[in-house]
C-alpha positions as protocol buffer text, in pm:
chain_id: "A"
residue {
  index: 1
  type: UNK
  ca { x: -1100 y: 879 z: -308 }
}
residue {
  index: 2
  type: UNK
  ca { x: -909 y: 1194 z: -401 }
}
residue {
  index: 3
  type: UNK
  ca { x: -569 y: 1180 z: -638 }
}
residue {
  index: 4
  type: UNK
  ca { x: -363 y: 1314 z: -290 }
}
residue {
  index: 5
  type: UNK
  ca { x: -511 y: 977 z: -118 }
}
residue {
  index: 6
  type: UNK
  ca { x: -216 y: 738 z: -92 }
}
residue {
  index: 7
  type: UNK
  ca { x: -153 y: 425 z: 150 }
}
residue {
  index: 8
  type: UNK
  ca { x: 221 y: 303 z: 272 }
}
residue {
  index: 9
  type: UNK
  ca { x: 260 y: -50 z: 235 }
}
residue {
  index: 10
  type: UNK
  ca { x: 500 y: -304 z: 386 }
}
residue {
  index: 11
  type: UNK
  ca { x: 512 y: -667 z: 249 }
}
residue {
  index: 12
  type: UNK
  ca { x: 513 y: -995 z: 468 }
}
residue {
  index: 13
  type: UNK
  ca { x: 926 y: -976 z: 297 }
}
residue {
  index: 14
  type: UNK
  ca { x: 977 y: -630 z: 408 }
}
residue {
  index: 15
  type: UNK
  ca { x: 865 y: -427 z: 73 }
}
residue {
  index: 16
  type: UNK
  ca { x: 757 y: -102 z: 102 }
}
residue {
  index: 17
  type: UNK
  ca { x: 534 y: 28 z: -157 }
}
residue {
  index: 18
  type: UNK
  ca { x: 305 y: 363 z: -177 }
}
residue {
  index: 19
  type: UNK
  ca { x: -27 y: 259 z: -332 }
}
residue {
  index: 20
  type: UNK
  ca { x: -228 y: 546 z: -491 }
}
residue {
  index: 21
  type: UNK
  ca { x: -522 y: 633 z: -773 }
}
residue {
  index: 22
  type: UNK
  ca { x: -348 y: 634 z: -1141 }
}
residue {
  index: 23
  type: UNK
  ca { x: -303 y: 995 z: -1248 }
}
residue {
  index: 24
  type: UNK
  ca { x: -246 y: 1109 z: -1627 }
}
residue {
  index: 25
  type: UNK
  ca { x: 122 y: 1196 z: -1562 }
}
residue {
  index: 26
  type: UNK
  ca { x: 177 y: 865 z: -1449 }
}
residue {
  index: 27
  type: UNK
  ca { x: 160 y: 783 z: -1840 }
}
residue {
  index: 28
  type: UNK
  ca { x: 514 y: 800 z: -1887 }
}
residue {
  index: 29
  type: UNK
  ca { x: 608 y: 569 z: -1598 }
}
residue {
  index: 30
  type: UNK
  ca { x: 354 y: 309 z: -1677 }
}
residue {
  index: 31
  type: UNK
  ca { x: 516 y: 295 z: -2035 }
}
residue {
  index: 32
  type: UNK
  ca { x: 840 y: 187 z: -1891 }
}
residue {
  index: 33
  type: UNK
  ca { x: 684 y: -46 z: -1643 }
}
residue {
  index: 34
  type: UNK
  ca { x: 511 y: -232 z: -1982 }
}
residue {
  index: 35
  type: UNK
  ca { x: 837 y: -219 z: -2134 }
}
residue {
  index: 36
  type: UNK
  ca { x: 1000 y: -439 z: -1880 }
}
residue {
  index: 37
  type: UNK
  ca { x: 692 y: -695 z: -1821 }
}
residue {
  index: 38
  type: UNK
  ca { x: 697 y: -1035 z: -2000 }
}
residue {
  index: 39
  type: UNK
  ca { x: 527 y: -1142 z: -2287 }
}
residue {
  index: 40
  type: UNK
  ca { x: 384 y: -1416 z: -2034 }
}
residue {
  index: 41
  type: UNK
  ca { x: 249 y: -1175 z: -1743 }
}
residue {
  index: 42
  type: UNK
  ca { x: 107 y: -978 z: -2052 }
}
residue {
  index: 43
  type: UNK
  ca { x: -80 y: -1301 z: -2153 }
}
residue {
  index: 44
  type: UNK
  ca { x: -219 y: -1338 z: -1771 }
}
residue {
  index: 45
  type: UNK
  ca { x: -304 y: -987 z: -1712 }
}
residue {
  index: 46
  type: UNK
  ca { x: -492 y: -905 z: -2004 }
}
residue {
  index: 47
  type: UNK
  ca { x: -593 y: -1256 z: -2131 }
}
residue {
  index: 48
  type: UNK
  ca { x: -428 y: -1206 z: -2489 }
}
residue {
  index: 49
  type: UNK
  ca { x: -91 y: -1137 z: -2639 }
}
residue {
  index: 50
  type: UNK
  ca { x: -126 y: -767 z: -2624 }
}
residue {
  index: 51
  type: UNK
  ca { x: 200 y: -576 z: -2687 }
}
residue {
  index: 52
  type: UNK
  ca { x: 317 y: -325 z: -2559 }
}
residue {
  index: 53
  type: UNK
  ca { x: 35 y: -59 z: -2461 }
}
residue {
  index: 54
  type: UNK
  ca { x: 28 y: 206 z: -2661 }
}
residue {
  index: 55
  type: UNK
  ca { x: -68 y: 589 z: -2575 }
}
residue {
  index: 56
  type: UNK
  ca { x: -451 y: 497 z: -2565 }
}
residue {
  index: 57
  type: UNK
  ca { x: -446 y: 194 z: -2404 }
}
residue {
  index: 58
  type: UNK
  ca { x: -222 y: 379 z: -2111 }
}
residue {
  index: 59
  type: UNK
  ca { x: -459 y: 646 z: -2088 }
}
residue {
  index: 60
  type: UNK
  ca { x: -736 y: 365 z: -2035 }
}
residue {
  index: 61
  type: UNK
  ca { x: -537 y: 195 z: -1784 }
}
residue {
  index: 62
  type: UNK
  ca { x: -488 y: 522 z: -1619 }
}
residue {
  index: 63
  type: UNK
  ca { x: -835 y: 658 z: -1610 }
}
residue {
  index: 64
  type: UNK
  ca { x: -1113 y: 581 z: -1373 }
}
residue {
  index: 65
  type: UNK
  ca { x: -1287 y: 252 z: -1557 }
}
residue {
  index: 66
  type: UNK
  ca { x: -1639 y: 391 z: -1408 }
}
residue {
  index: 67
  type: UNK
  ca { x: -1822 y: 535 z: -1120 }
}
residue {
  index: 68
  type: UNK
  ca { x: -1794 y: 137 z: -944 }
}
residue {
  index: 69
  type: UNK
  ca { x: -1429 y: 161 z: -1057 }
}
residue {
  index: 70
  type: UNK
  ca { x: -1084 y: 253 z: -979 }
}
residue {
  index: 71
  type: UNK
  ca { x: -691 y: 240 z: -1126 }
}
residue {
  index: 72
  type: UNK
  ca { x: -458 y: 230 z: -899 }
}
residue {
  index: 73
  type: UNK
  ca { x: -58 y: 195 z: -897 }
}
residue {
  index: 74
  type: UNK
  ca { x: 166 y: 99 z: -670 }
}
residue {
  index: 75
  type: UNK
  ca { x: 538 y: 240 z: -660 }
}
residue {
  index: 76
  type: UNK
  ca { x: 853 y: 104 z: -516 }
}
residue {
  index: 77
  type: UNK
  ca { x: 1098 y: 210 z: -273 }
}
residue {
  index: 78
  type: UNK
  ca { x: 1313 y: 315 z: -631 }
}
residue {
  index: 79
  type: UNK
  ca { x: 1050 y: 553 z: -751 }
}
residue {
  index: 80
  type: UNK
  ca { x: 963 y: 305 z: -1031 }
}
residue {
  index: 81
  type: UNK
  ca { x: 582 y: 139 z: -1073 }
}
residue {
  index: 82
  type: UNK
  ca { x: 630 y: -161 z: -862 }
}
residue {
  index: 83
  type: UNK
  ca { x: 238 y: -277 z: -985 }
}
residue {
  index: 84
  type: UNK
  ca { x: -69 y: -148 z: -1153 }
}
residue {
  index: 85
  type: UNK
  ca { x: -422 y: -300 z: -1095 }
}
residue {
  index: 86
  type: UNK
  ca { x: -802 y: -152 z: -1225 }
}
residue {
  index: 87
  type: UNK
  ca { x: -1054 y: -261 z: -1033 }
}
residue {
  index: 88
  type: UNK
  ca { x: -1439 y: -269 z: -1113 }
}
residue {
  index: 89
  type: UNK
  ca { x: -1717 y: -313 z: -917 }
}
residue {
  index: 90
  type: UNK
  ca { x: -2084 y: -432 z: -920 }
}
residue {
  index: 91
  type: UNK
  ca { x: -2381 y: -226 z: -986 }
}
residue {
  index: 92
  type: UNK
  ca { x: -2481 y: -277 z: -578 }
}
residue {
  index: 93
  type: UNK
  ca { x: -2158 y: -163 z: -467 }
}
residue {
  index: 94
  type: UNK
  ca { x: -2075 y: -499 z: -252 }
}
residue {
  index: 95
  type: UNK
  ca { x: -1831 y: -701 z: -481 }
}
residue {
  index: 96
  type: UNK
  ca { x: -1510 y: -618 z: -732 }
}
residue {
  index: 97
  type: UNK
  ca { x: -1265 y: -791 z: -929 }
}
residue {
  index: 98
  type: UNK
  ca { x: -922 y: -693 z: -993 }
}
residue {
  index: 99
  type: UNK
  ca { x: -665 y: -704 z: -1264 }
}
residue {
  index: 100
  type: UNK
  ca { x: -339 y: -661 z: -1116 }
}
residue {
  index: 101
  type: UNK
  ca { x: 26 y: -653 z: -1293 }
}
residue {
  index: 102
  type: UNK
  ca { x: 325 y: -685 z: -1084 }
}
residue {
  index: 103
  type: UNK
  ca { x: 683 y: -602 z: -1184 }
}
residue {
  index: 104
  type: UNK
  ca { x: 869 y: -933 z: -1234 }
}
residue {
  index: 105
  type: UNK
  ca { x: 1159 y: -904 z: -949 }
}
residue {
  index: 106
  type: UNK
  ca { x: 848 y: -845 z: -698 }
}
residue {
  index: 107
  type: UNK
  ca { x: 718 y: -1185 z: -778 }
}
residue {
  index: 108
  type: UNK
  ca { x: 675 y: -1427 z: -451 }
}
residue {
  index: 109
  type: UNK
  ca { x: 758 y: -1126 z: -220 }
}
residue {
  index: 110
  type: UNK
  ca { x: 425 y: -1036 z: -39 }
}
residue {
  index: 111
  type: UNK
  ca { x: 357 y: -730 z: -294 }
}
residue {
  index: 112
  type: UNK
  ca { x: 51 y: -857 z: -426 }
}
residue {
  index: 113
  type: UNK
  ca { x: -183 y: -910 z: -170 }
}
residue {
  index: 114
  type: UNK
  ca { x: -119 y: -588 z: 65 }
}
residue {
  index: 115
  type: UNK
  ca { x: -99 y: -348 z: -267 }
}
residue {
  index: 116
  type: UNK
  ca { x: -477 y: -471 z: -379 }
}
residue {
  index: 117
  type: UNK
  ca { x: -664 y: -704 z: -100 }
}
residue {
  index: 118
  type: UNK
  ca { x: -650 y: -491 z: 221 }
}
residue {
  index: 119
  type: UNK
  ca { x: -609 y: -203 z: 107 }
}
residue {
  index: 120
  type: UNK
  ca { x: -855 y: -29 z: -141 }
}
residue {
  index: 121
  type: UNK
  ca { x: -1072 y: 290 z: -68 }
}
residue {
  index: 122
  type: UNK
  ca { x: -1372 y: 97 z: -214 }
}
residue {
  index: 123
  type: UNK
  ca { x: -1348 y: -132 z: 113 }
}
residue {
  index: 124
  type: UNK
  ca { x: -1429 y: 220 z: 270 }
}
residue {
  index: 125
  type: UNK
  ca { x: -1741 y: 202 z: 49 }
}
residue {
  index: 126
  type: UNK
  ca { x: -1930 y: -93 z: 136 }
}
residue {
  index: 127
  type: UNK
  ca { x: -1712 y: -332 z: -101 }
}
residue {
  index: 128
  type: UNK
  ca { x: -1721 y: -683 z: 80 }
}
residue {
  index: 129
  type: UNK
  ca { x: -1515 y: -894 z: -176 }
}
């Protein structure tokens, strides 16, 4: 995947959302997406009661975890980070897990599951779950 790939999503609700890889300018953006996101969907994404990220833990979020890896954010119709997710692969190249984030007012609208499940360039790799 190349920083100019990019999909166009719509949700089952009618969303649209532009998924693409995490760049470093996006650090400013992703700061006020973590300002907005609740102390609970912290908690779930990250598995702790992290506060808000800091410079270095945006730049980790942003960067590329490893070669089986990939950071990707997804942006709303407003021009604001609708999601973020970092997914990691195996060692073989045929499973991943992901840690998404999604922006509370996108909640129960169908963002989730286009943004990360169907669409991820490491499908395009061999990735079967």
């Amino acid at each position: 995947m190349t920083l100019l790939d990019r999909e166009r999503l719509v949700t089952r609700t009618g969303v649209r959302l532009e998924v693409r890889a995490a760049r470093p300018e996006d650090e400013r953006a992703l700061a006020a997406f973590f300002a907005k996101v609740t102390p609970e969907d912290m908690r779930f994404r990250f598995l702790s009661t992290l506060g808000t990220p800091g410079h270095d833990q945006l730049l980790a979020l942003i960067e590329t975890p490893s070669a089986d890896g990939e950071s990707l954010i997804a942006w709303g119709e407003d021009g604001a980070v609708a999601a973020t997710a970092v997914l990691a692969g195996d060692e073989t190249g045929e499973r991943a897990e992901a840690a998404i984030l999604l922006r509370g007012d996108l909640k129960g609208q169908g963002s989730a599951g286009p943004c990360w499940s169907g669409w991820s360039p490491r499908r395009g790799r061999g990735v079967m779950r």
